[in-house]
Short mmCIF file of C-alpha atoms in Angstrom, two decimals:
data_model
loop_
_atom_site.label_atom_id
_atom_site.label_comp_id
_atom_site.label_asym_id
_atom_site.label_seq_id
_atom_site.Cartn_x
_atom_site.Cartn_y
_atom_site.Cartn_z
CA MET A 5 4.72 22.36 -13.23
CA THR A 6 4.05 20.26 -10.09
CA LEU A 7 3.37 17.17 -12.19
CA LEU A 8 6.62 17.71 -14.07
CA LYS A 9 8.58 18.07 -10.81
CA VAL A 10 7.01 14.90 -9.39
CA THR A 11 7.56 12.91 -12.58
CA LEU A 12 11.18 13.99 -12.88
CA PHE A 13 11.83 13.20 -9.22
CA GLY A 14 10.27 9.74 -9.60
CA PHE A 15 12.31 8.93 -12.68
CA LEU A 16 15.58 10.09 -11.12
CA TYR A 17 14.84 8.28 -7.85
CA PHE A 18 14.26 4.96 -9.59
CA LEU A 19 17.32 5.53 -11.75
CA LYS A 20 19.38 6.08 -8.60
CA LEU A 21 17.95 2.92 -7.07
CA ASN A 22 18.85 0.86 -10.12
CA ILE A 23 22.37 2.21 -10.40
CA PHE A 24 23.44 2.48 -6.76
CA LYS A 25 21.09 0.37 -4.63
CA LEU A 26 20.09 -2.62 -6.77
CA PRO A 27 23.57 -4.22 -6.70
CA LYS A 28 23.68 -3.84 -2.91
CA VAL A 29 20.22 -5.36 -2.50
CA ARG A 30 21.21 -8.42 -4.55
CA LYS A 31 24.27 -9.00 -2.37
CA ILE A 32 22.22 -9.38 0.84
CA ASP A 33 22.10 -13.12 1.51
CA VAL A 34 19.43 -13.27 4.23
CA GLU A 35 16.07 -13.16 2.44
CA LYS A 36 14.14 -11.25 5.10
CA ASP A 37 16.91 -8.66 5.46
CA ARG A 38 17.06 -8.24 1.69
CA ILE A 39 13.30 -7.77 1.24
CA PHE A 40 12.83 -5.32 4.10
CA TYR A 41 15.92 -3.35 3.07
CA ALA A 42 14.50 -3.08 -0.46
CA ARG A 43 11.10 -1.99 0.87
CA ASP A 44 12.66 0.65 3.11
CA LEU A 45 14.36 2.22 0.08
CA PHE A 46 10.93 3.47 -0.96
CA ARG A 47 10.51 5.56 2.19
CA GLY A 48 12.47 8.36 0.52
CA PHE A 49 10.50 7.98 -2.70
CA GLY A 50 7.15 8.39 -0.93
CA LYS A 51 8.23 11.39 1.12
CA GLY A 52 9.90 12.97 -1.91
CA ILE A 53 6.70 12.82 -3.94
CA LEU A 54 4.65 14.52 -1.21
CA GLU A 55 7.34 17.10 -0.54
CA ARG A 56 7.29 18.16 -4.19
CA THR A 57 3.61 18.96 -3.88
CA ASN A 58 4.32 21.04 -0.73
CA SER A 59 1.68 18.96 1.04
CA LYS A 60 1.57 18.24 4.76
CA VAL A 61 0.90 14.68 5.96
CA GLU A 62 -0.50 14.03 9.44
CA VAL A 63 -0.52 10.48 10.85
CA ILE A 64 -3.25 9.81 13.43
CA TYR A 65 -3.59 6.62 15.49
CA GLU A 66 -6.82 5.33 16.97
CA ASP A 67 -4.79 3.19 19.36
CA GLU A 68 -1.05 3.83 19.10
CA GLU A 69 -0.14 1.48 21.96
CA GLU A 70 -2.01 -1.39 20.32
CA PHE A 71 -0.19 -0.73 17.05
CA LYS A 72 3.24 -0.60 18.70
CA ASN A 73 2.59 -4.00 20.28
CA LEU A 74 2.28 -5.61 16.85
CA SER A 75 4.90 -8.20 15.98
CA MET A 76 6.30 -8.08 12.45
CA ASP A 77 6.57 -11.87 12.58
CA GLU A 78 2.79 -12.33 12.53
CA PRO A 79 0.60 -12.08 9.40
CA ILE A 80 -0.37 -8.45 8.73
CA VAL A 81 -2.54 -6.96 5.99
CA LEU A 82 -3.09 -3.24 5.49
CA ILE A 83 -6.52 -2.33 4.09
CA SER A 84 -6.91 1.21 2.74
CA ASN A 85 -9.38 3.32 0.83
CA HIS A 86 -8.11 4.40 -2.60
CA GLN A 87 -8.41 8.05 -3.59
CA SER A 88 -5.46 8.83 -5.83
CA ASN A 89 -2.17 7.85 -7.44
CA ILE A 90 -0.68 9.64 -4.42
CA ASP A 91 -1.97 6.96 -2.01
CA ILE A 92 0.92 4.55 -2.42
CA PRO A 93 3.65 7.21 -2.03
CA THR A 94 1.82 8.48 1.08
CA ILE A 95 1.82 5.05 2.68
CA GLN A 96 5.40 4.36 1.60
CA GLY A 97 6.60 7.64 3.00
CA TYR A 98 4.63 8.00 6.23
CA PHE A 99 3.29 4.65 7.43
CA PRO A 100 5.51 3.21 10.21
CA PHE A 101 6.75 0.44 7.89
CA VAL A 102 6.74 -0.03 4.12
CA PRO A 103 4.45 -2.90 3.01
CA GLY A 104 4.39 -4.91 -0.19
CA PHE A 105 1.71 -4.12 -2.74
CA MET A 106 -0.82 -5.83 -4.97
CA ALA A 107 -1.04 -4.02 -8.31
CA LYS A 108 -2.69 -4.59 -11.67
CA LYS A 109 -0.60 -6.63 -14.11
CA GLU A 110 -0.56 -3.76 -16.63
CA MET A 111 1.99 -2.04 -14.40
CA GLU A 112 4.42 -4.88 -15.10
CA THR A 113 5.22 -3.20 -18.43
CA TRP A 114 6.87 -0.34 -16.51
CA ILE A 115 10.52 -1.31 -16.30
CA PHE A 116 11.12 0.00 -12.78
CA PHE A 117 8.08 -1.77 -11.35
CA LYS A 118 8.99 -5.00 -13.15
CA THR A 119 12.42 -4.82 -11.51
CA TRP A 120 11.44 -3.83 -7.97
CA PHE A 121 8.11 -5.62 -7.37
CA PRO A 122 9.66 -9.13 -7.17
CA ILE A 123 12.50 -7.82 -4.99
CA THR A 124 10.04 -6.42 -2.43
CA ASN A 125 7.68 -9.44 -2.48
CA SER A 126 4.97 -7.37 -4.17
CA ILE A 127 2.48 -8.95 -6.54
CA PHE A 128 1.08 -8.23 -9.99
CA ILE A 129 -2.52 -9.42 -10.43
CA ASP A 130 -4.07 -10.20 -13.80
CA ARG A 131 -7.67 -9.15 -13.23
CA LYS A 132 -8.67 -10.43 -16.68
CA ASN A 133 -7.44 -13.98 -16.01
CA PRO A 134 -9.18 -15.61 -13.01
CA ARG A 135 -6.77 -18.55 -12.91
CA GLU A 136 -3.72 -16.30 -12.77
CA GLY A 137 -5.52 -14.12 -10.24
CA ILE A 138 -5.96 -17.10 -7.93
CA LYS A 139 -2.26 -17.95 -8.26
CA ALA A 140 -1.35 -14.37 -7.34
CA ILE A 141 -3.61 -14.46 -4.28
CA ARG A 142 -2.06 -17.75 -3.12
CA LYS A 143 1.40 -16.25 -3.55
CA SER A 144 0.35 -13.18 -1.56
CA VAL A 145 -1.00 -15.38 1.25
CA LYS A 146 2.34 -17.19 1.46
CA PHE A 147 4.23 -13.89 1.68
CA ILE A 148 1.92 -12.63 4.43
CA LYS A 149 2.21 -15.86 6.43
CA ASP A 150 6.00 -15.63 6.12
CA GLY A 151 5.93 -12.22 7.82
CA TYR A 152 5.85 -9.79 4.87
CA PRO A 153 2.95 -7.32 5.36
CA MET A 154 0.88 -6.55 2.27
CA LEU A 155 -1.31 -3.58 1.34
CA VAL A 156 -4.69 -4.11 -0.33
CA PHE A 157 -7.10 -1.55 -1.84
CA PRO A 158 -10.46 -3.39 -1.63
CA GLU A 159 -12.25 -0.83 -3.80
CA GLY A 160 -10.12 -2.18 -6.64
CA THR A 161 -9.65 1.21 -8.27
CA ARG A 162 -9.35 4.88 -7.38
CA SER A 163 -12.45 6.73 -6.25
CA GLU A 164 -14.17 8.83 -8.91
CA THR A 165 -15.32 11.43 -6.38
CA GLY A 166 -12.96 11.10 -3.41
CA GLU A 167 -15.67 9.35 -1.41
CA ILE A 168 -15.21 5.75 -0.30
CA GLY A 169 -16.69 3.18 -2.67
CA GLU A 170 -17.77 -0.43 -2.33
CA PHE A 171 -15.37 -2.83 -0.62
CA LYS A 172 -15.10 -6.07 -2.59
CA ASN A 173 -14.91 -9.35 -0.68
CA GLY A 174 -12.05 -10.58 -2.86
CA GLY A 175 -9.75 -7.94 -1.46
CA PHE A 176 -10.10 -9.54 1.98
CA LYS A 177 -9.39 -13.09 0.84
CA VAL A 178 -5.65 -12.71 1.40
CA ALA A 179 -6.26 -11.52 4.97
CA ILE A 180 -8.72 -14.30 5.77
CA ASP A 181 -6.66 -17.09 4.17
CA SER A 182 -3.50 -15.95 5.95
CA LYS A 183 -5.33 -15.49 9.29
CA ALA A 184 -3.89 -11.99 9.41
CA LYS A 185 -4.35 -8.99 11.61
CA ILE A 186 -5.93 -6.24 9.48
CA ILE A 187 -4.78 -2.65 9.91
CA PRO A 188 -7.47 -0.29 8.53
CA ILE A 189 -5.97 2.81 6.91
CA THR A 190 -7.99 5.88 6.02
CA LEU A 191 -6.47 8.33 3.55
CA LYS A 192 -8.02 11.76 3.31
CA GLY A 193 -6.72 14.57 1.12
CA THR A 194 -4.71 12.69 -1.50
CA TYR A 195 -7.66 13.16 -3.86
CA ASP A 196 -7.16 16.92 -3.54
CA ILE A 197 -3.60 16.56 -4.85
CA GLN A 198 -4.51 14.45 -7.87
CA SER A 199 -7.88 12.90 -8.70
CA LYS A 200 -8.73 10.15 -11.14
CA LYS A 201 -10.39 12.71 -13.41
CA SER A 202 -7.16 14.50 -14.35
CA ILE A 203 -3.39 14.05 -14.40
CA ARG A 204 -3.02 17.57 -13.02
CA MET A 205 -1.48 17.90 -9.56
CA PHE A 206 -2.25 20.56 -6.98
CA LYS A 207 0.02 21.92 -4.26
CA ASN A 208 -0.23 22.85 -0.59
CA LYS A 209 -2.82 20.28 0.46
CA ASN A 210 -3.37 18.67 3.86
CA VAL A 211 -3.31 14.88 3.92
CA LYS A 212 -4.43 12.80 6.88
CA MET A 213 -3.62 9.14 7.34
CA TYR A 214 -5.64 7.45 10.06
CA ILE A 215 -4.32 4.15 11.39
CA GLY A 216 -7.41 2.43 12.73
CA LYS A 217 -7.90 -0.15 15.44
CA ILE A 218 -6.66 -3.59 14.46
CA VAL A 219 -9.14 -6.22 13.28
CA ASP A 220 -7.84 -9.74 14.00
CA THR A 221 -9.35 -12.27 11.60
CA LYS A 222 -8.63 -15.05 14.11
CA ASN A 223 -11.28 -13.56 16.41
CA TYR A 224 -14.07 -14.22 13.87
CA ASP A 225 -15.91 -17.44 13.11
CA ARG A 226 -16.89 -18.48 9.58
CA GLU A 227 -20.06 -16.39 9.58
CA GLY A 228 -18.26 -13.38 11.02
CA LEU A 229 -15.58 -13.54 8.34
CA LYS A 230 -18.27 -13.17 5.67
CA ASN A 231 -18.98 -9.69 7.06
CA ILE A 232 -15.44 -8.64 7.93
CA HIS A 233 -15.21 -6.33 4.89
CA ASN A 234 -18.08 -4.30 6.38
CA VAL A 235 -16.40 -4.23 9.80
CA VAL A 236 -13.21 -2.83 8.31
CA LYS A 237 -15.04 -0.44 6.00
CA GLU A 238 -16.98 1.01 8.95
CA ILE A 239 -13.70 1.84 10.72
CA ILE A 240 -12.26 3.45 7.59
CA VAL A 241 -15.42 5.43 6.83
CA ASN A 242 -15.81 6.63 10.43
CA ASN A 243 -12.24 7.98 10.40
CA TYR A 244 -12.80 9.56 6.98
CA ASN A 245 -15.80 11.44 8.33
CA LYS A 246 -13.98 12.87 11.34
#
């Protein structure tokens, strides 16, 4: 029943966006205003998904003052562990701003994603085609440098067990190439709502989203950047184990 409620809400929300909001988005002339307005439309989607599972989301900062001093004009990359299909709605609904996303190209066949990903400067990546993958990464780097934060899941796929898996170096390339500030995000509890093992959804869960201390890639030399995925993973894992 919960899955049905969530699915129906998602379908109706996207339908509403396409009918009532899409024309307005396309009329906004200033590119940055248009993209951030489109991203902010997904705040209600993310919260609506979690609300239909009767789950509580708690946002915890390691250093809230440091985070509030961030400038949205500088390159920013969010790096998060990946537990569940609920991860993206959680970040959309409860992170202080809505980022763009990097998603597998197979999702481009979904009509709503095909429509809204380009509008929000989000990227489809063809993991089976290295050449196209490189093009997508270069495009992502340009977006980030231009002041459009992007979210990356360096594990590449959802966790099988809920525990944090290996962080792949490739997931950090966009952060390194754009000389970005990395915001480590730890999600805990989304796996309890829906795991990779089943489409079934469970209600009344507690979700925690830790916003870790910022890792500035500009503070690392070439050798340090080779290990930056471990630096970020340590922050995420430490918060997960709290």
